[in-house]
Amino acid sequence: MSRNPFQNTVAIVTGGASGIGRALCEALGRHGATVVVADVDESGAKQVADAIPGGRAQAATLDVTQGEAVRALVEATVREHGRLDYLFNNAGVALAAEVRDMTLEHWRRILDVHLWGVIHGTMSAYPIMLRQGFGHIVNTASIAGLLPGPVMTAYSTAKHAIVGLSLSLRCEAAELGVRVSVVCPGFVRSRIFERAAVVQPRWDEPREVFQACLDAAVPPERMMDCTRAAEAILAGVRRNRGLIIFPFRTWLAWWLYRLWPPLLRPIAQSTLAAFRGQP
Ligand SMILES: NC(=O)c1ccc[n+]([C@@H]2O[C@H](COP(=O)([O-])OP(=O)(O)OC[C@H]3O[C@@H](n4cnc5c(N)ncnc54)[C@H](O)[C@@H]3O)[C@@H](O)[C@H]2O)c1
């Protein structure tokens, strides 16, 4: 295996304008990859691409809920660069809500961006990677894709599905030369929380309740920063890990949950209590 498997490769990163996606674009750029920074946020994607030295990055406006648009971007990238080595299906949004307060529209929005976003990316890139005989699809789920996520049930549903999709496809794809990994981070300091839709009709200031809930679960200073998260992801990709789980305490929580699920029940209960505003 080459010491730097990203050198002279071609990568698409969805949700590349911010947070973990942005850090991934910057890290891939540093490692010598040509990066397509794809995001629904047009100016943000352009800023990230322009800031990557060497002129190898380009911005693309993309809404991952639009399957045809995803396919067009993947095909255009391969036409222009002759190959696609990595697709990072990373775009995401958050919704904090109890199911009793959610509408079908809430469910659709979360499943569209997360699950259908990943399906659109996978179905566009996988046939091309099969033809090439190489390529690596890296899907961002979350630790909420491995553990229960009360108050984030739609998000957790989508992320569990992304884990299932990725690990199943990994089996199918391995002998055909294509790699598939799924990333399950714990808390990472990004803007996803301040951008989250919060539904808590029993409170005047649902955003404040959500923030208090989040601060109780993990203070911002204990969250991993995006640059370190991107390094952890690329280290896992380099080693062709199926499941990429970080930081260490998140990995530990997952192991404890597998050994004895009730061990994590107090954490789930305290998250719910904080969101409901109970002492
Ligand atoms: N931050 C965390 O603690 C954390 C933990 C686990 C998993 N994740 C996952 O990591 C991924 C990146 O999140 P982040 O924390 O960097 O958040 P972020 O809000 O900083 O970045 C998300 C990016 O996705 C883009 N995006 C949203 N909807 C899109 C769409 N329909 N099409 C294209 N782009 C779209 C946004 O414009 C934004 O640039 C998400 O999938 C998220 O669920 C984050």
mmCIF file of C-alpha atoms and ligand atoms in Angstrom:
data_model
loop_
_atom_site.group_PDB
_atom_site.id
_atom_site.type_symbol
_atom_site.label_atom_id
_atom_site.label_comp_id
_atom_site.label_asym_id
_atom_site.label_seq_id
_atom_site.Cartn_x
_atom_site.Cartn_y
_atom_site.Cartn_z
ATOM 1 C CA MET A 1 0.000 0.000 0.000
ATOM 2 C CA SER A 2 1.300 3.448 -0.946
ATOM 3 C CA ARG A 3 2.194 5.698 2.013
ATOM 4 C CA ASN A 4 -0.116 8.373 0.670
ATOM 5 C CA PRO A 5 -3.028 6.718 -1.124
ATOM 6 C CA PHE A 6 -4.654 10.101 -1.770
ATOM 7 C CA GLN A 7 -1.866 11.561 -3.943
ATOM 8 C CA ASN A 8 -3.074 12.211 -7.523
ATOM 9 C CA THR A 9 -6.511 10.779 -6.815
ATOM 10 C CA VAL A 10 -9.917 12.299 -7.553
ATOM 11 C CA ALA A 11 -12.432 12.745 -4.718
ATOM 12 C CA ILE A 12 -15.922 14.164 -4.371
ATOM 13 C CA VAL A 13 -16.984 15.353 -0.911
ATOM 14 C CA THR A 14 -20.661 16.192 -0.387
ATOM 15 C CA GLY A 15 -21.391 18.709 2.340
ATOM 16 C CA GLY A 16 -17.870 19.982 1.685
ATOM 17 C CA ALA A 17 -18.612 23.627 2.496
ATOM 18 C CA SER A 18 -18.619 23.240 6.279
ATOM 19 C CA GLY A 19 -17.528 21.250 9.300
ATOM 20 C CA ILE A 20 -16.250 17.724 8.786
ATOM 21 C CA GLY A 21 -16.725 17.895 5.004
ATOM 22 C CA ARG A 22 -14.709 21.073 4.756
ATOM 23 C CA ALA A 23 -11.907 19.567 6.875
ATOM 24 C CA LEU A 24 -11.964 16.461 4.654
ATOM 25 C CA CYS A 25 -11.603 18.619 1.524
ATOM 26 C CA GLU A 26 -8.690 20.514 3.066
ATOM 27 C CA ALA A 27 -6.956 17.313 4.205
ATOM 28 C CA LEU A 28 -7.449 15.630 0.810
ATOM 29 C CA GLY A 29 -6.077 18.765 -0.861
ATOM 30 C CA ARG A 30 -3.008 18.664 1.402
ATOM 31 C CA HIS A 31 -2.518 15.000 0.486
ATOM 32 C CA GLY A 32 -2.444 15.866 -3.222
ATOM 33 C CA ALA A 33 -5.932 14.827 -4.286
ATOM 34 C CA THR A 34 -8.111 16.667 -6.772
ATOM 35 C CA VAL A 35 -11.192 17.537 -4.739
ATOM 36 C CA VAL A 36 -14.708 18.403 -5.843
ATOM 37 C CA VAL A 37 -16.266 20.382 -2.991
ATOM 38 C CA ALA A 38 -19.980 19.692 -3.451
ATOM 39 C CA ASP A 39 -22.563 21.457 -1.327
ATOM 40 C CA VAL A 40 -26.004 23.023 -1.470
ATOM 41 C CA ASP A 41 -24.233 26.123 -0.085
ATOM 42 C CA GLU A 42 -22.769 27.503 -3.310
ATOM 43 C CA SER A 43 -20.654 30.330 -1.892
ATOM 44 C CA GLY A 44 -19.399 28.169 0.993
ATOM 45 C CA ALA A 45 -18.265 25.459 -1.439
ATOM 46 C CA LYS A 46 -16.477 28.055 -3.564
ATOM 47 C CA GLN A 47 -14.695 29.517 -0.548
ATOM 48 C CA VAL A 48 -13.442 26.080 0.510
ATOM 49 C CA ALA A 49 -12.308 25.172 -3.019
ATOM 50 C CA ASP A 50 -10.573 28.546 -3.525
ATOM 51 C CA ALA A 51 -8.688 28.178 -0.231
ATOM 52 C CA ILE A 52 -7.175 24.810 -1.189
ATOM 53 C CA PRO A 53 -3.755 25.561 -2.675
ATOM 54 C CA GLY A 54 -2.542 24.107 -5.951
ATOM 55 C CA GLY A 55 -5.661 24.851 -8.014
ATOM 56 C CA ARG A 56 -6.767 21.215 -7.870
ATOM 57 C CA ALA A 57 -10.024 21.850 -6.018
ATOM 58 C CA GLN A 58 -13.271 22.841 -7.637
ATOM 59 C CA ALA A 59 -16.649 23.797 -6.222
ATOM 60 C CA ALA A 60 -19.969 22.299 -7.285
ATOM 61 C CA THR A 61 -23.431 23.336 -6.204
ATOM 62 C CA LEU A 62 -25.261 20.151 -5.315
ATOM 63 C CA ASP A 63 -28.376 19.149 -3.426
ATOM 64 C CA VAL A 64 -27.894 15.472 -2.534
ATOM 65 C CA THR A 65 -31.665 14.933 -2.348
ATOM 66 C CA GLN A 66 -31.740 15.353 -6.145
ATOM 67 C CA GLY A 67 -30.668 12.013 -7.623
ATOM 68 C CA GLU A 68 -30.235 13.244 -11.191
ATOM 69 C CA ALA A 69 -28.055 16.138 -10.034
ATOM 70 C CA VAL A 70 -25.836 13.780 -8.024
ATOM 71 C CA ARG A 71 -25.473 11.471 -11.036
ATOM 72 C CA ALA A 72 -24.665 14.421 -13.324
ATOM 73 C CA LEU A 73 -21.931 15.642 -10.970
ATOM 74 C CA VAL A 74 -20.342 12.199 -10.599
ATOM 75 C CA GLU A 75 -20.383 11.646 -14.374
ATOM 76 C CA ALA A 76 -19.035 15.138 -15.114
ATOM 77 C CA THR A 77 -16.189 14.578 -12.630
ATOM 78 C CA VAL A 78 -15.216 11.304 -14.300
ATOM 79 C CA ARG A 79 -15.458 12.884 -17.781
ATOM 80 C CA GLU A 80 -13.192 15.743 -16.708
ATOM 81 C CA HIS A 81 -10.634 13.854 -14.615
ATOM 82 C CA GLY A 82 -10.842 10.388 -16.133
ATOM 83 C CA ARG A 83 -11.516 8.573 -12.844
ATOM 84 C CA LEU A 84 -13.192 8.707 -9.444
ATOM 85 C CA ASP A 85 -11.202 7.301 -6.546
ATOM 86 C CA TYR A 86 -13.240 8.455 -3.558
ATOM 87 C CA LEU A 87 -16.812 9.517 -2.936
ATOM 88 C CA PHE A 88 -17.438 10.913 0.544
ATOM 89 C CA ASN A 89 -21.212 10.970 1.114
ATOM 90 C CA ASN A 90 -21.029 13.376 4.027
ATOM 91 C CA ALA A 91 -23.770 16.017 3.634
ATOM 92 C CA GLY A 92 -26.122 16.245 6.587
ATOM 93 C CA VAL A 93 -28.621 18.207 8.609
ATOM 94 C CA ALA A 94 -29.944 17.651 12.128
ATOM 95 C CA LEU A 95 -33.393 17.606 13.669
ATOM 96 C CA ALA A 96 -33.970 17.574 17.419
ATOM 97 C CA ALA A 97 -37.510 16.450 18.168
ATOM 98 C CA GLU A 98 -39.513 13.798 19.919
ATOM 99 C CA VAL A 99 -41.475 11.569 17.559
ATOM 100 C CA ARG A 100 -44.741 12.638 19.229
ATOM 101 C CA ASP A 101 -44.127 16.167 17.861
ATOM 102 C CA MET A 102 -42.895 15.257 14.385
ATOM 103 C CA THR A 103 -44.745 15.408 11.092
ATOM 104 C CA LEU A 104 -44.154 13.194 8.074
ATOM 105 C CA GLU A 105 -42.451 16.192 6.494
ATOM 106 C CA HIS A 106 -39.814 16.122 9.255
ATOM 107 C CA TRP A 107 -39.196 12.438 8.575
ATOM 108 C CA ARG A 108 -38.967 13.023 4.819
ATOM 109 C CA ARG A 109 -36.497 15.870 5.136
ATOM 110 C CA ILE A 110 -34.083 13.874 7.318
ATOM 111 C CA LEU A 111 -34.384 10.658 5.307
ATOM 112 C CA ASP A 112 -34.056 12.585 2.029
ATOM 113 C CA VAL A 113 -30.821 14.315 2.938
ATOM 114 C CA HIS A 114 -29.162 11.506 4.862
ATOM 115 C CA LEU A 115 -30.402 8.202 3.502
ATOM 116 C CA TRP A 116 -31.411 9.187 -0.032
ATOM 117 C CA GLY A 117 -28.367 11.454 -0.264
ATOM 118 C CA VAL A 118 -26.154 8.425 0.407
ATOM 119 C CA ILE A 119 -28.201 6.207 -1.932
ATOM 120 C CA HIS A 120 -27.983 8.791 -4.720
ATOM 121 C CA GLY A 121 -24.220 9.070 -4.304
ATOM 122 C CA THR A 122 -23.719 5.319 -4.086
ATOM 123 C CA MET A 123 -25.913 4.474 -7.084
ATOM 124 C CA SER A 124 -24.084 7.110 -9.153
ATOM 125 C CA ALA A 125 -20.516 6.213 -8.208
ATOM 126 C CA TYR A 126 -20.702 2.435 -7.698
ATOM 127 C CA PRO A 127 -21.250 1.439 -11.384
ATOM 128 C CA ILE A 128 -18.382 3.708 -12.423
ATOM 129 C CA MET A 129 -16.098 2.278 -9.739
ATOM 130 C CA LEU A 130 -17.076 -1.264 -10.807
ATOM 131 C CA ARG A 131 -16.111 -0.428 -14.386
ATOM 132 C CA GLN A 132 -12.825 1.053 -13.190
ATOM 133 C CA GLY A 133 -12.188 -1.938 -10.913
ATOM 134 C CA PHE A 134 -11.312 0.411 -8.045
ATOM 135 C CA GLY A 135 -12.768 3.142 -5.887
ATOM 136 C CA HIS A 136 -13.806 3.780 -2.301
ATOM 137 C CA ILE A 137 -17.241 4.964 -1.142
ATOM 138 C CA VAL A 138 -17.127 6.537 2.320
ATOM 139 C CA ASN A 139 -20.512 7.147 3.900
ATOM 140 C CA THR A 140 -20.888 9.330 6.966
ATOM 141 C CA ALA A 141 -23.295 7.885 9.497
ATOM 142 C CA SER A 142 -22.873 8.665 13.201
ATOM 143 C CA ILE A 143 -22.630 6.890 16.534
ATOM 144 C CA ALA A 144 -26.413 7.507 16.412
ATOM 145 C CA GLY A 145 -26.327 4.886 13.642
ATOM 146 C CA LEU A 146 -25.114 2.282 16.150
ATOM 147 C CA LEU A 147 -26.774 3.371 19.390
ATOM 148 C CA PRO A 148 -30.260 4.645 20.229
ATOM 149 C CA GLY A 149 -30.654 8.382 19.639
ATOM 150 C CA PRO A 150 -33.672 9.630 21.575
ATOM 151 C CA VAL A 151 -34.738 13.154 20.557
ATOM 152 C CA MET A 152 -32.944 12.482 17.252
ATOM 153 C CA THR A 153 -34.994 9.458 16.214
ATOM 154 C CA ALA A 154 -35.330 10.342 12.517
ATOM 155 C CA TYR A 155 -31.599 11.109 12.331
ATOM 156 C CA SER A 156 -30.778 7.894 14.175
ATOM 157 C CA THR A 157 -33.093 5.944 11.835
ATOM 158 C CA ALA A 158 -31.336 7.334 8.769
ATOM 159 C CA LYS A 159 -27.889 6.733 10.251
ATOM 160 C CA HIS A 160 -28.700 3.108 11.208
ATOM 161 C CA ALA A 161 -29.833 2.597 7.606
ATOM 162 C CA ILE A 162 -26.594 4.104 6.300
ATOM 163 C CA VAL A 163 -24.610 1.665 8.474
ATOM 164 C CA GLY A 164 -26.666 -1.247 7.113
ATOM 165 C CA LEU A 165 -26.330 -0.083 3.533
ATOM 166 C CA SER A 166 -22.589 0.463 3.828
ATOM 167 C CA LEU A 167 -21.641 -2.768 5.608
ATOM 168 C CA SER A 168 -23.834 -4.854 3.291
ATOM 169 C CA LEU A 169 -22.522 -3.179 0.150
ATOM 170 C CA ARG A 170 -18.980 -3.587 1.491
ATOM 171 C CA CYS A 171 -19.468 -7.380 1.352
ATOM 172 C CA GLU A 172 -20.877 -7.281 -2.188
ATOM 173 C CA ALA A 173 -18.251 -4.860 -3.486
ATOM 174 C CA ALA A 174 -15.053 -6.287 -1.996
ATOM 175 C CA GLU A 175 -14.431 -9.003 -4.587
ATOM 176 C CA LEU A 176 -15.275 -6.558 -7.351
ATOM 177 C CA GLY A 177 -12.477 -4.194 -6.376
ATOM 178 C CA VAL A 178 -14.554 -1.480 -4.732
ATOM 179 C CA ARG A 179 -14.211 -0.494 -1.078
ATOM 180 C CA VAL A 180 -16.967 0.793 1.176
ATOM 181 C CA SER A 181 -16.570 2.313 4.642
ATOM 182 C CA VAL A 182 -18.960 3.923 7.068
ATOM 183 C CA VAL A 183 -17.949 6.679 9.457
ATOM 184 C CA CYS A 184 -19.543 6.829 12.921
ATOM 185 C CA PRO A 185 -18.290 9.863 14.809
ATOM 186 C CA GLY A 186 -19.297 10.935 18.286
ATOM 187 C CA PHE A 187 -19.639 14.669 18.875
ATOM 188 C CA VAL A 188 -17.613 16.864 16.525
ATOM 189 C CA ARG A 189 -17.538 20.675 16.891
ATOM 190 C CA SER A 190 -19.287 21.839 13.730
ATOM 191 C CA ARG A 191 -22.195 24.110 12.834
ATOM 192 C CA ILE A 192 -24.648 21.217 12.529
ATOM 193 C CA PHE A 193 -26.015 21.895 16.025
ATOM 194 C CA GLU A 194 -26.691 25.614 15.573
ATOM 195 C CA ARG A 195 -28.296 24.845 12.199
ATOM 196 C CA ALA A 196 -30.439 22.019 13.582
ATOM 197 C CA ALA A 197 -34.206 22.279 13.320
ATOM 198 C CA VAL A 198 -35.588 22.036 16.856
ATOM 199 C CA VAL A 199 -39.194 21.015 17.520
ATOM 200 C CA GLN A 200 -40.263 21.318 21.156
ATOM 201 C CA PRO A 201 -43.778 22.805 21.234
ATOM 202 C CA ARG A 202 -44.012 22.844 25.041
ATOM 203 C CA TRP A 203 -41.256 25.453 25.283
ATOM 204 C CA ASP A 204 -41.078 29.083 24.127
ATOM 205 C CA GLU A 205 -37.372 28.817 23.346
ATOM 206 C CA PRO A 206 -36.843 25.318 21.932
ATOM 207 C CA ARG A 207 -33.392 26.196 20.659
ATOM 208 C CA GLU A 208 -32.256 27.097 24.183
ATOM 209 C CA VAL A 209 -33.641 23.835 25.532
ATOM 210 C CA PHE A 210 -31.783 21.948 22.827
ATOM 211 C CA GLN A 211 -28.567 23.842 23.552
ATOM 212 C CA ALA A 212 -28.893 23.088 27.289
ATOM 213 C CA CYS A 213 -29.492 19.456 26.455
ATOM 214 C CA LEU A 214 -26.431 19.361 24.240
ATOM 215 C CA ASP A 215 -24.236 21.156 26.778
ATOM 216 C CA ALA A 216 -25.342 18.662 29.435
ATOM 217 C CA ALA A 217 -24.431 15.753 27.153
ATOM 218 C CA VAL A 218 -21.087 17.114 26.013
ATOM 219 C CA PRO A 219 -19.637 20.611 26.524
ATOM 220 C CA PRO A 220 -18.225 22.130 23.288
ATOM 221 C CA GLU A 221 -14.648 21.938 24.566
ATOM 222 C CA ARG A 222 -14.997 18.153 24.841
ATOM 223 C CA MET A 223 -16.122 17.792 21.242
ATOM 224 C CA MET A 224 -13.517 16.726 18.712
ATOM 225 C CA ASP A 225 -12.501 19.409 16.246
ATOM 226 C CA CYS A 226 -13.204 18.909 12.555
ATOM 227 C CA THR A 227 -9.560 18.722 11.484
ATOM 228 C CA ARG A 228 -8.916 15.817 13.854
ATOM 229 C CA ALA A 229 -12.152 14.184 12.757
ATOM 230 C CA ALA A 230 -11.041 14.397 9.110
ATOM 231 C CA GLU A 231 -7.661 12.872 10.030
ATOM 232 C CA ALA A 232 -9.417 10.008 11.830
ATOM 233 C CA ILE A 233 -11.622 9.417 8.777
ATOM 234 C CA LEU A 234 -8.717 9.408 6.324
ATOM 235 C CA ALA A 235 -6.712 7.097 8.606
ATOM 236 C CA GLY A 236 -9.637 4.645 8.560
ATOM 237 C CA VAL A 237 -10.024 4.971 4.784
ATOM 238 C CA ARG A 238 -6.298 4.360 4.292
ATOM 239 C CA ARG A 239 -6.589 1.137 6.316
ATOM 240 C CA ASN A 240 -9.823 0.204 4.528
ATOM 241 C CA ARG A 241 -11.738 -0.079 7.788
ATOM 242 C CA GLY A 242 -15.401 -1.050 7.401
ATOM 243 C CA LEU A 243 -16.534 0.877 10.466
ATOM 244 C CA ILE A 244 -14.645 4.046 11.353
ATOM 245 C CA ILE A 245 -15.630 5.021 14.903
ATOM 246 C CA PHE A 246 -14.088 7.936 16.843
ATOM 247 C CA PRO A 247 -13.149 9.433 19.265
ATOM 248 C CA PHE A 248 -12.050 6.683 21.654
ATOM 249 C CA ARG A 249 -14.836 7.285 24.215
ATOM 250 C CA THR A 250 -17.407 6.892 21.433
ATOM 251 C CA TRP A 251 -15.834 3.603 20.411
ATOM 252 C CA LEU A 252 -15.903 2.553 24.091
ATOM 253 C CA ALA A 253 -19.591 3.496 24.419
ATOM 254 C CA TRP A 254 -20.370 1.350 21.372
ATOM 255 C CA TRP A 255 -18.503 -1.630 22.873
ATOM 256 C CA LEU A 256 -20.243 -1.242 26.230
ATOM 257 C CA TYR A 257 -23.588 -1.079 24.442
ATOM 258 C CA ARG A 258 -22.814 -4.283 22.558
ATOM 259 C CA LEU A 259 -21.789 -6.043 25.769
ATOM 260 C CA TRP A 260 -24.772 -4.911 27.793
ATOM 261 C CA PRO A 261 -27.270 -2.431 26.283
ATOM 262 C CA PRO A 262 -28.812 -1.312 29.624
ATOM 263 C CA LEU A 263 -25.429 0.224 30.565
ATOM 264 C CA LEU A 264 -26.136 3.216 28.330
ATOM 265 C CA ARG A 265 -29.763 3.638 29.379
ATOM 266 C CA PRO A 266 -29.013 6.406 31.945
ATOM 267 C CA ILE A 267 -27.384 8.527 29.199
ATOM 268 C CA ALA A 268 -30.428 8.163 26.938
ATOM 269 C CA GLN A 269 -32.722 8.969 29.866
ATOM 270 C CA SER A 270 -30.779 12.082 30.863
ATOM 271 C CA THR A 271 -30.792 13.352 27.239
ATOM 272 C CA LEU A 272 -34.532 12.929 27.107
ATOM 273 C CA ALA A 273 -35.050 14.511 30.529
ATOM 274 C CA ALA A 274 -32.959 17.543 29.557
ATOM 275 C CA PHE A 275 -34.893 17.969 26.303
ATOM 276 C CA ARG A 276 -38.188 17.701 28.157
ATOM 277 C CA GLY A 277 -36.882 20.224 30.653
ATOM 278 C CA GLN A 278 -37.167 17.883 33.615
ATOM 279 C CA PRO A 279 -34.647 18.183 36.480
HETATM 280 N N1 LIG B 1 -20.888 17.189 14.095
HETATM 281 C C1 LIG B 1 -21.146 16.033 14.701
HETATM 282 O O1 LIG B 1 -21.087 15.924 15.947
HETATM 283 C C2 LIG B 1 -21.483 14.812 13.883
HETATM 284 C C3 LIG B 1 -21.501 13.578 14.542
HETATM 285 C C4 LIG B 1 -21.813 12.444 13.813
HETATM 286 C C5 LIG B 1 -22.084 12.528 12.472
HETATM 287 N N2 LIG B 1 -22.052 13.753 11.850
HETATM 288 C C6 LIG B 1 -22.354 13.776 10.431
HETATM 289 O O2 LIG B 1 -21.266 14.384 9.749
HETATM 290 C C7 LIG B 1 -21.728 14.932 8.525
HETATM 291 C C8 LIG B 1 -21.213 16.345 8.379
HETATM 292 O O3 LIG B 1 -21.819 17.146 9.395
HETATM 293 P P1 LIG B 1 -21.097 18.401 10.087
HETATM 294 O O4 LIG B 1 -21.131 18.155 11.545
HETATM 295 O O5 LIG B 1 -19.817 18.699 9.420
HETATM 296 O O6 LIG B 1 -22.214 19.531 9.801
HETATM 297 P P2 LIG B 1 -22.148 20.942 9.066
HETATM 298 O O7 LIG B 1 -23.502 21.539 9.254
HETATM 299 O O8 LIG B 1 -20.972 21.730 9.525
HETATM 300 O O9 LIG B 1 -21.931 20.536 7.539
HETATM 301 C C9 LIG B 1 -22.932 19.883 6.801
HETATM 302 C C10 LIG B 1 -22.832 20.358 5.365
HETATM 303 O O10 LIG B 1 -23.809 19.633 4.602
HETATM 304 C C11 LIG B 1 -24.402 20.555 3.697
HETATM 305 N N3 LIG B 1 -25.719 20.082 3.287
HETATM 306 C C12 LIG B 1 -26.857 20.013 4.017
HETATM 307 N N4 LIG B 1 -27.867 19.548 3.273
HETATM 308 C C13 LIG B 1 -27.347 19.318 2.030
HETATM 309 C C14 LIG B 1 -27.909 18.838 0.822
HETATM 310 N N5 LIG B 1 -29.198 18.523 0.720
HETATM 311 N N6 LIG B 1 -27.088 18.698 -0.242
HETATM 312 C C15 LIG B 1 -25.779 19.033 -0.162
HETATM 313 N N7 LIG B 1 -25.206 19.522 0.940
HETATM 314 C C16 LIG B 1 -25.985 19.654 2.036
HETATM 315 C C17 LIG B 1 -24.493 21.862 4.494
HETATM 316 O O11 LIG B 1 -24.665 22.983 3.623
HETATM 317 C C18 LIG B 1 -23.150 21.855 5.208
HETATM 318 O O12 LIG B 1 -22.156 22.490 4.431
HETATM 319 C C19 LIG B 1 -23.259 14.823 8.553
HETATM 320 O O13 LIG B 1 -23.669 13.701 7.807
HETATM 321 C C20 LIG B 1 -23.554 14.607 10.031
HETATM 322 O O14 LIG B 1 -24.780 13.938 10.230
HETATM 323 C C21 LIG B 1 -21.761 14.891 12.527
#
